[in-house]
Amino acid sequence: MSLAAGEAVAAKTQGTFGVGGVLLDQRGNVLKSLHNMVVRDGLIFDPTAHGERQLIDWYFAERARGAALPDPHELTIVTSLDPCAMCAGAILAAGFKVVVAADDAKAGIDHDASARFSALPAALRERAAAAFCYPAVRGSAGYARAARGSAPPAFFIGKTINEATQALCSLALEATSDKVQQVLHQDVPQASLLDPATLSNGHPIVRKLKSLYPNALSWRGAPQAPDATLAPYLQAAMEQDRRQGGDGDCSALLDAFGNLLLVTPGRRHRSAILTPFMECTRQYAQLRYQLLLGADAATEEAVHRYLGHPKHGTFIWAKGPDGSAASMMNLGAYGSTMEGPLPASNPRQLQFILARMNEDDLAQMCAAMPPLYSRTIGISPRQVADADLIAALLTPGTGPAGLSPAKLTPTCSHPESSAIGRLPF
Ligand SMILES: [Zn+2]
């Protein structure tokens, strides 16, 4: 836990959320330690780069490289802060155990410190209760607590967290939250956004965007109201998602003007938690990060105005949430991308095409999420209004625009070979 706290302090020094974590094997040997990487160089680097999520992707990347690592259920993530909805979903989807230091009343999956996990869908609560351990903290400085949650892994039996270490884990986050919020909300208001479709093909912003997704800016619809002509772009990515170990899902981002910016398949062959939405939000953030890094004031302003914060655009999921751990992870990652209230003018920021649970159950699931997601952001995924778009995705290969998925330039199938796809391990 001291190592995790040390990582949290390193994160604070970097100017990102003060959270850190360590991955341990069954005997308690350290396999990897790292910290939050949401903010880097004073810029949003990757809204999904929380410590626990990165540890899980590190694990799967090592396995894919042939490293002889034990199965996830034999491994434990020790984290300085209660996992958020994204990380809790990722931990449950992958099958790790977790030992938690500081509580988090806003975004923590055990935000009410009851170990009942009512923030998760009912089917996941028992699994969380068996995987999430909150050891006792003994002391008198206000950080003491009784043990709760699952039985600890063998190497942690009979141990408690030192109160000073627990305090450090709490304070590292508290000391960074306000400053990171400022970085997250330095974007321009919607009224100041400019339409990237008016830029020439040779403009650096357009070139970078098209190097990430070759079909960027080649489709445009009514803002917040995608129609069936978008289907071929989605179907191409859904096919690619299947080829890359997924279930035929994809995620898209439209900007405030209705321009298509990005469509992503998942990369499940690389990591069990690399879902299409995780890829989508990360790739867009890293695109902006790379354009902003070291930019002069004029370039900086152009990037902010032509590539706005996603909250002014529309995220589209081919498949809606289904109450699984992966869905919780995606909704949590969506929350980490928005971070604050959705603009009043854009209540339909998150739309899905194919429903996988009924409307009431979905609303109930979102309302039960920790306060950051349910109250501050008010996450409320809605099904797209266009019935033809829904029908097009139900019957693959029947794109209505006379444009078959095969004719579209595919997303780069090896994005890790480009700087944009490189993961922040
Ligand atoms: Zn997290």
PDB file of N, CA, C and O in Angstrom, residues 323-362:
ATOM      1  N   GLY A 323     -25.835  -4.198 -18.933  1.00  0.00           N
ATOM      2  CA  GLY A 323     -25.766  -4.593 -17.523  1.00  0.00           C
ATOM      3  C   GLY A 323     -24.560  -5.458 -17.192  1.00  0.00           C
ATOM      4  O   GLY A 323     -24.410  -5.910 -16.058  1.00  0.00           O
ATOM      5  N   SER A 324     -23.678  -5.683 -18.156  1.00  0.00           N
ATOM      6  CA  SER A 324     -22.473  -6.486 -17.892  1.00  0.00           C
ATOM      7  C   SER A 324     -21.385  -5.610 -17.260  1.00  0.00           C
ATOM      8  O   SER A 324     -21.498  -4.377 -17.229  1.00  0.00           O
ATOM      9  N   ALA A 325     -20.323  -6.289 -16.807  1.00  0.00           N
ATOM     10  CA  ALA A 325     -19.183  -5.551 -16.248  1.00  0.00           C
ATOM     11  C   ALA A 325     -18.569  -4.650 -17.320  1.00  0.00           C
ATOM     12  O   ALA A 325     -18.157  -3.517 -17.034  1.00  0.00           O
ATOM     13  N   ALA A 326     -18.509  -5.138 -18.565  1.00  0.00           N
ATOM     14  CA  ALA A 326     -17.929  -4.324 -19.643  1.00  0.00           C
ATOM     15  C   ALA A 326     -18.780  -3.070 -19.888  1.00  0.00           C
ATOM     16  O   ALA A 326     -18.245  -1.993 -20.163  1.00  0.00           O
ATOM     17  N   SER A 327     -20.107  -3.209 -19.782  1.00  0.00           N
ATOM     18  CA  SER A 327     -20.977  -2.035 -19.944  1.00  0.00           C
ATOM     19  C   SER A 327     -20.749  -1.023 -18.829  1.00  0.00           C
ATOM     20  O   SER A 327     -20.733   0.188 -19.072  1.00  0.00           O
ATOM     21  N   MET A 328     -20.576  -1.524 -17.598  1.00  0.00           N
ATOM     22  CA  MET A 328     -20.306  -0.621 -16.477  1.00  0.00           C
ATOM     23  C   MET A 328     -19.000   0.128 -16.730  1.00  0.00           C
ATOM     24  O   MET A 328     -18.887   1.326 -16.479  1.00  0.00           O
ATOM     25  N   MET A 329     -18.007  -0.620 -17.248  1.00  0.00           N
ATOM     26  CA  MET A 329     -16.725   0.004 -17.579  1.00  0.00           C
ATOM     27  C   MET A 329     -16.921   1.109 -18.636  1.00  0.00           C
ATOM     28  O   MET A 329     -16.399   2.214 -18.492  1.00  0.00           O
ATOM     29  N   ASN A 330     -17.691   0.806 -19.679  1.00  0.00           N
ATOM     30  CA  ASN A 330     -17.910   1.796 -20.740  1.00  0.00           C
ATOM     31  C   ASN A 330     -18.646   3.029 -20.215  1.00  0.00           C
ATOM     32  O   ASN A 330     -18.294   4.162 -20.542  1.00  0.00           O
ATOM     33  N   LEU A 331     -19.684   2.809 -19.400  1.00  0.00           N
ATOM     34  CA  LEU A 331     -20.425   3.948 -18.845  1.00  0.00           C
ATOM     35  C   LEU A 331     -19.523   4.771 -17.929  1.00  0.00           C
ATOM     36  O   LEU A 331     -19.587   6.000 -17.905  1.00  0.00           O
ATOM     37  N   GLY A 332     -18.677   4.073 -17.161  1.00  0.00           N
ATOM     38  CA  GLY A 332     -17.729   4.776 -16.287  1.00  0.00           C
ATOM     39  C   GLY A 332     -16.731   5.586 -17.100  1.00  0.00           C
ATOM     40  O   GLY A 332     -16.407   6.724 -16.760  1.00  0.00           O
ATOM     41  N   ALA A 333     -16.244   4.989 -18.193  1.00  0.00           N
ATOM     42  CA  ALA A 333     -15.290   5.705 -19.062  1.00  0.00           C
ATOM     43  C   ALA A 333     -15.971   6.912 -19.703  1.00  0.00           C
ATOM     44  O   ALA A 333     -15.350   7.958 -19.900  1.00  0.00           O
ATOM     45  N   TYR A 334     -17.250   6.749 -20.005  1.00  0.00           N
ATOM     46  CA  TYR A 334     -18.015   7.886 -20.534  1.00  0.00           C
ATOM     47  C   TYR A 334     -18.070   9.000 -19.474  1.00  0.00           C
ATOM     48  O   TYR A 334     -17.840  10.180 -19.780  1.00  0.00           O
ATOM     49  N   GLY A 335     -18.327   8.606 -18.224  1.00  0.00           N
ATOM     50  CA  GLY A 335     -18.338   9.582 -17.131  1.00  0.00           C
ATOM     51  C   GLY A 335     -16.986  10.269 -16.982  1.00  0.00           C
ATOM     52  O   GLY A 335     -16.902  11.483 -16.794  1.00  0.00           O
ATOM     53  N   SER A 336     -15.904   9.492 -17.088  1.00  0.00           N
ATOM     54  CA  SER A 336     -14.561  10.067 -16.970  1.00  0.00           C
ATOM     55  C   SER A 336     -14.262  10.999 -18.132  1.00  0.00           C
ATOM     56  O   SER A 336     -13.438  11.900 -18.015  1.00  0.00           O
ATOM     57  N   THR A 337     -14.890  10.785 -19.265  1.00  0.00           N
ATOM     58  CA  THR A 337     -14.690  11.663 -20.422  1.00  0.00           C
ATOM     59  C   THR A 337     -15.449  12.976 -20.224  1.00  0.00           C
ATOM     60  O   THR A 337     -14.939  14.047 -20.512  1.00  0.00           O
ATOM     61  N   MET A 338     -16.675  12.878 -19.699  1.00  0.00           N
ATOM     62  CA  MET A 338     -17.490  14.086 -19.489  1.00  0.00           C
ATOM     63  C   MET A 338     -17.000  14.843 -18.253  1.00  0.00           C
ATOM     64  O   MET A 338     -16.915  16.063 -18.264  1.00  0.00           O
ATOM     65  N   GLU A 339     -16.748  14.129 -17.166  1.00  0.00           N
ATOM     66  CA  GLU A 339     -16.230  14.656 -15.887  1.00  0.00           C
ATOM     67  C   GLU A 339     -17.144  15.655 -15.195  1.00  0.00           C
ATOM     68  O   GLU A 339     -17.159  15.752 -13.998  1.00  0.00           O
ATOM     69  N   GLY A 340     -17.900  16.416 -15.929  1.00  0.00           N
ATOM     70  CA  GLY A 340     -18.799  17.391 -15.313  1.00  0.00           C
ATOM     71  C   GLY A 340     -20.161  17.307 -15.975  1.00  0.00           C
ATOM     72  O   GLY A 340     -20.384  16.467 -16.847  1.00  0.00           O
ATOM     73  N   PRO A 341     -21.075  18.196 -15.573  1.00  0.00           N
ATOM     74  CA  PRO A 341     -22.438  18.153 -16.128  1.00  0.00           C
ATOM     75  C   PRO A 341     -22.447  18.249 -17.649  1.00  0.00           C
ATOM     76  O   PRO A 341     -21.644  18.981 -18.232  1.00  0.00           O
ATOM     77  N   LEU A 342     -23.354  17.535 -18.285  1.00  0.00           N
ATOM     78  CA  LEU A 342     -23.521  17.658 -19.726  1.00  0.00           C
ATOM     79  C   LEU A 342     -24.087  19.045 -20.035  1.00  0.00           C
ATOM     80  O   LEU A 342     -24.863  19.584 -19.254  1.00  0.00           O
ATOM     81  N   PRO A 343     -23.711  19.647 -21.168  1.00  0.00           N
ATOM     82  CA  PRO A 343     -24.305  20.941 -21.522  1.00  0.00           C
ATOM     83  C   PRO A 343     -25.828  20.807 -21.617  1.00  0.00           C
ATOM     84  O   PRO A 343     -26.332  19.813 -22.151  1.00  0.00           O
ATOM     85  N   ALA A 344     -26.540  21.808 -21.120  1.00  0.00           N
ATOM     86  CA  ALA A 344     -28.006  21.755 -21.140  1.00  0.00           C
ATOM     87  C   ALA A 344     -28.538  21.625 -22.566  1.00  0.00           C
ATOM     88  O   ALA A 344     -29.605  21.054 -22.802  1.00  0.00           O
ATOM     89  N   SER A 345     -27.750  22.129 -23.532  1.00  0.00           N
ATOM     90  CA  SER A 345     -28.199  22.090 -24.925  1.00  0.00           C
ATOM     91  C   SER A 345     -27.967  20.724 -25.579  1.00  0.00           C
ATOM     92  O   SER A 345     -28.319  20.521 -26.733  1.00  0.00           O
ATOM     93  N   ASN A 346     -27.345  19.806 -24.848  1.00  0.00           N
ATOM     94  CA  ASN A 346     -26.976  18.536 -25.464  1.00  0.00           C
ATOM     95  C   ASN A 346     -27.316  17.335 -24.587  1.00  0.00           C
ATOM     96  O   ASN A 346     -26.434  16.540 -24.243  1.00  0.00           O
ATOM     97  N   PRO A 347     -28.591  17.192 -24.210  1.00  0.00           N
ATOM     98  CA  PRO A 347     -28.945  16.087 -23.309  1.00  0.00           C
ATOM     99  C   PRO A 347     -28.815  14.722 -23.979  1.00  0.00           C
ATOM    100  O   PRO A 347     -28.724  13.715 -23.288  1.00  0.00           O
ATOM    101  N   ARG A 348     -28.784  14.669 -25.317  1.00  0.00           N
ATOM    102  CA  ARG A 348     -28.663  13.384 -26.014  1.00  0.00           C
ATOM    103  C   ARG A 348     -27.217  13.152 -26.448  1.00  0.00           C
ATOM    104  O   ARG A 348     -26.953  12.667 -27.533  1.00  0.00           O
ATOM    105  N   GLN A 349     -26.275  13.508 -25.568  1.00  0.00           N
ATOM    106  CA  GLN A 349     -24.862  13.358 -25.941  1.00  0.00           C
ATOM    107  C   GLN A 349     -24.508  11.903 -26.203  1.00  0.00           C
ATOM    108  O   GLN A 349     -23.709  11.613 -27.080  1.00  0.00           O
ATOM    109  N   LEU A 350     -25.089  10.974 -25.426  1.00  0.00           N
ATOM    110  CA  LEU A 350     -24.763   9.554 -25.599  1.00  0.00           C
ATOM    111  C   LEU A 350     -25.964   8.810 -26.180  1.00  0.00           C
ATOM    112  O   LEU A 350     -27.032   8.761 -25.572  1.00  0.00           O
ATOM    113  N   GLN A 351     -25.771   8.277 -27.395  1.00  0.00           N
ATOM    114  CA  GLN A 351     -26.857   7.558 -28.064  1.00  0.00           C
ATOM    115  C   GLN A 351     -26.370   6.171 -28.479  1.00  0.00           C
ATOM    116  O   GLN A 351     -25.201   5.981 -28.794  1.00  0.00           O
ATOM    117  N   PHE A 352     -27.279   5.217 -28.446  1.00  0.00           N
ATOM    118  CA  PHE A 352     -26.942   3.880 -28.936  1.00  0.00           C
ATOM    119  C   PHE A 352     -27.968   3.484 -29.982  1.00  0.00           C
ATOM    120  O   PHE A 352     -29.055   4.065 -30.070  1.00  0.00           O
ATOM    121  N   ILE A 353     -27.610   2.481 -30.776  1.00  0.00           N
ATOM    122  CA  ILE A 353     -28.498   2.090 -31.880  1.00  0.00           C
ATOM    123  C   ILE A 353     -29.285   0.828 -31.524  1.00  0.00           C
ATOM    124  O   ILE A 353     -30.505   0.813 -31.599  1.00  0.00           O
ATOM    125  N   LEU A 354     -28.576  -0.224 -31.130  1.00  0.00           N
ATOM    126  CA  LEU A 354     -29.264  -1.472 -30.798  1.00  0.00           C
ATOM    127  C   LEU A 354     -29.415  -1.588 -29.285  1.00  0.00           C
ATOM    128  O   LEU A 354     -28.423  -1.618 -28.561  1.00  0.00           O
ATOM    129  N   ALA A 355     -30.655  -1.631 -28.817  1.00  0.00           N
ATOM    130  CA  ALA A 355     -30.905  -1.717 -27.373  1.00  0.00           C
ATOM    131  C   ALA A 355     -30.646  -3.139 -26.886  1.00  0.00           C
ATOM    132  O   ALA A 355     -31.005  -4.109 -27.562  1.00  0.00           O
ATOM    133  N   ARG A 356     -30.006  -3.257 -25.736  1.00  0.00           N
ATOM    134  CA  ARG A 356     -29.770  -4.591 -25.172  1.00  0.00           C
ATOM    135  C   ARG A 356     -30.420  -4.762 -23.799  1.00  0.00           C
ATOM    136  O   ARG A 356     -30.281  -5.786 -23.173  1.00  0.00           O
ATOM    137  N   MET A 357     -31.070  -3.723 -23.318  1.00  0.00           N
ATOM    138  CA  MET A 357     -31.902  -3.866 -22.113  1.00  0.00           C
ATOM    139  C   MET A 357     -33.048  -2.863 -22.229  1.00  0.00           C
ATOM    140  O   MET A 357     -32.961  -1.930 -23.018  1.00  0.00           O
ATOM    141  N   ASN A 358     -34.130  -3.103 -21.466  1.00  0.00           N
ATOM    142  CA  ASN A 358     -35.248  -2.188 -21.651  1.00  0.00           C
ATOM    143  C   ASN A 358     -34.968  -0.829 -21.004  1.00  0.00           C
ATOM    144  O   ASN A 358     -34.113  -0.697 -20.134  1.00  0.00           O
ATOM    145  N   GLU A 359     -35.683   0.162 -21.489  1.00  0.00           N
ATOM    146  CA  GLU A 359     -35.420   1.559 -21.139  1.00  0.00           C
ATOM    147  C   GLU A 359     -35.431   1.812 -19.634  1.00  0.00           C
ATOM    148  O   GLU A 359     -34.562   2.491 -19.100  1.00  0.00           O
ATOM    149  N   ASP A 360     -36.426   1.232 -18.942  1.00  0.00           N
ATOM    150  CA  ASP A 360     -36.543   1.467 -17.501  1.00  0.00           C
ATOM    151  C   ASP A 360     -35.362   0.866 -16.746  1.00  0.00           C
ATOM    152  O   ASP A 360     -34.809   1.483 -15.827  1.00  0.00           O
ATOM    153  N   ASP A 361     -34.974  -0.355 -17.128  1.00  0.00           N
ATOM    154  CA  ASP A 361     -33.835  -1.001 -16.450  1.00  0.00           C
ATOM    155  C   ASP A 361     -32.551  -0.210 -16.671  1.00  0.00           C
ATOM    156  O   ASP A 361     -31.727  -0.074 -15.770  1.00  0.00           O
ATOM    157  N   LEU A 362     -32.410   0.319 -17.885  1.00  0.00           N
ATOM    158  CA  LEU A 362     -31.209   1.100 -18.202  1.00  0.00           C
ATOM    159  C   LEU A 362     -31.185   2.389 -17.372  1.00  0.00           C
ATOM    160  O   LEU A 362     -30.157   2.746 -16.785  1.00  0.00           O
TER     161      LEU A 362
END
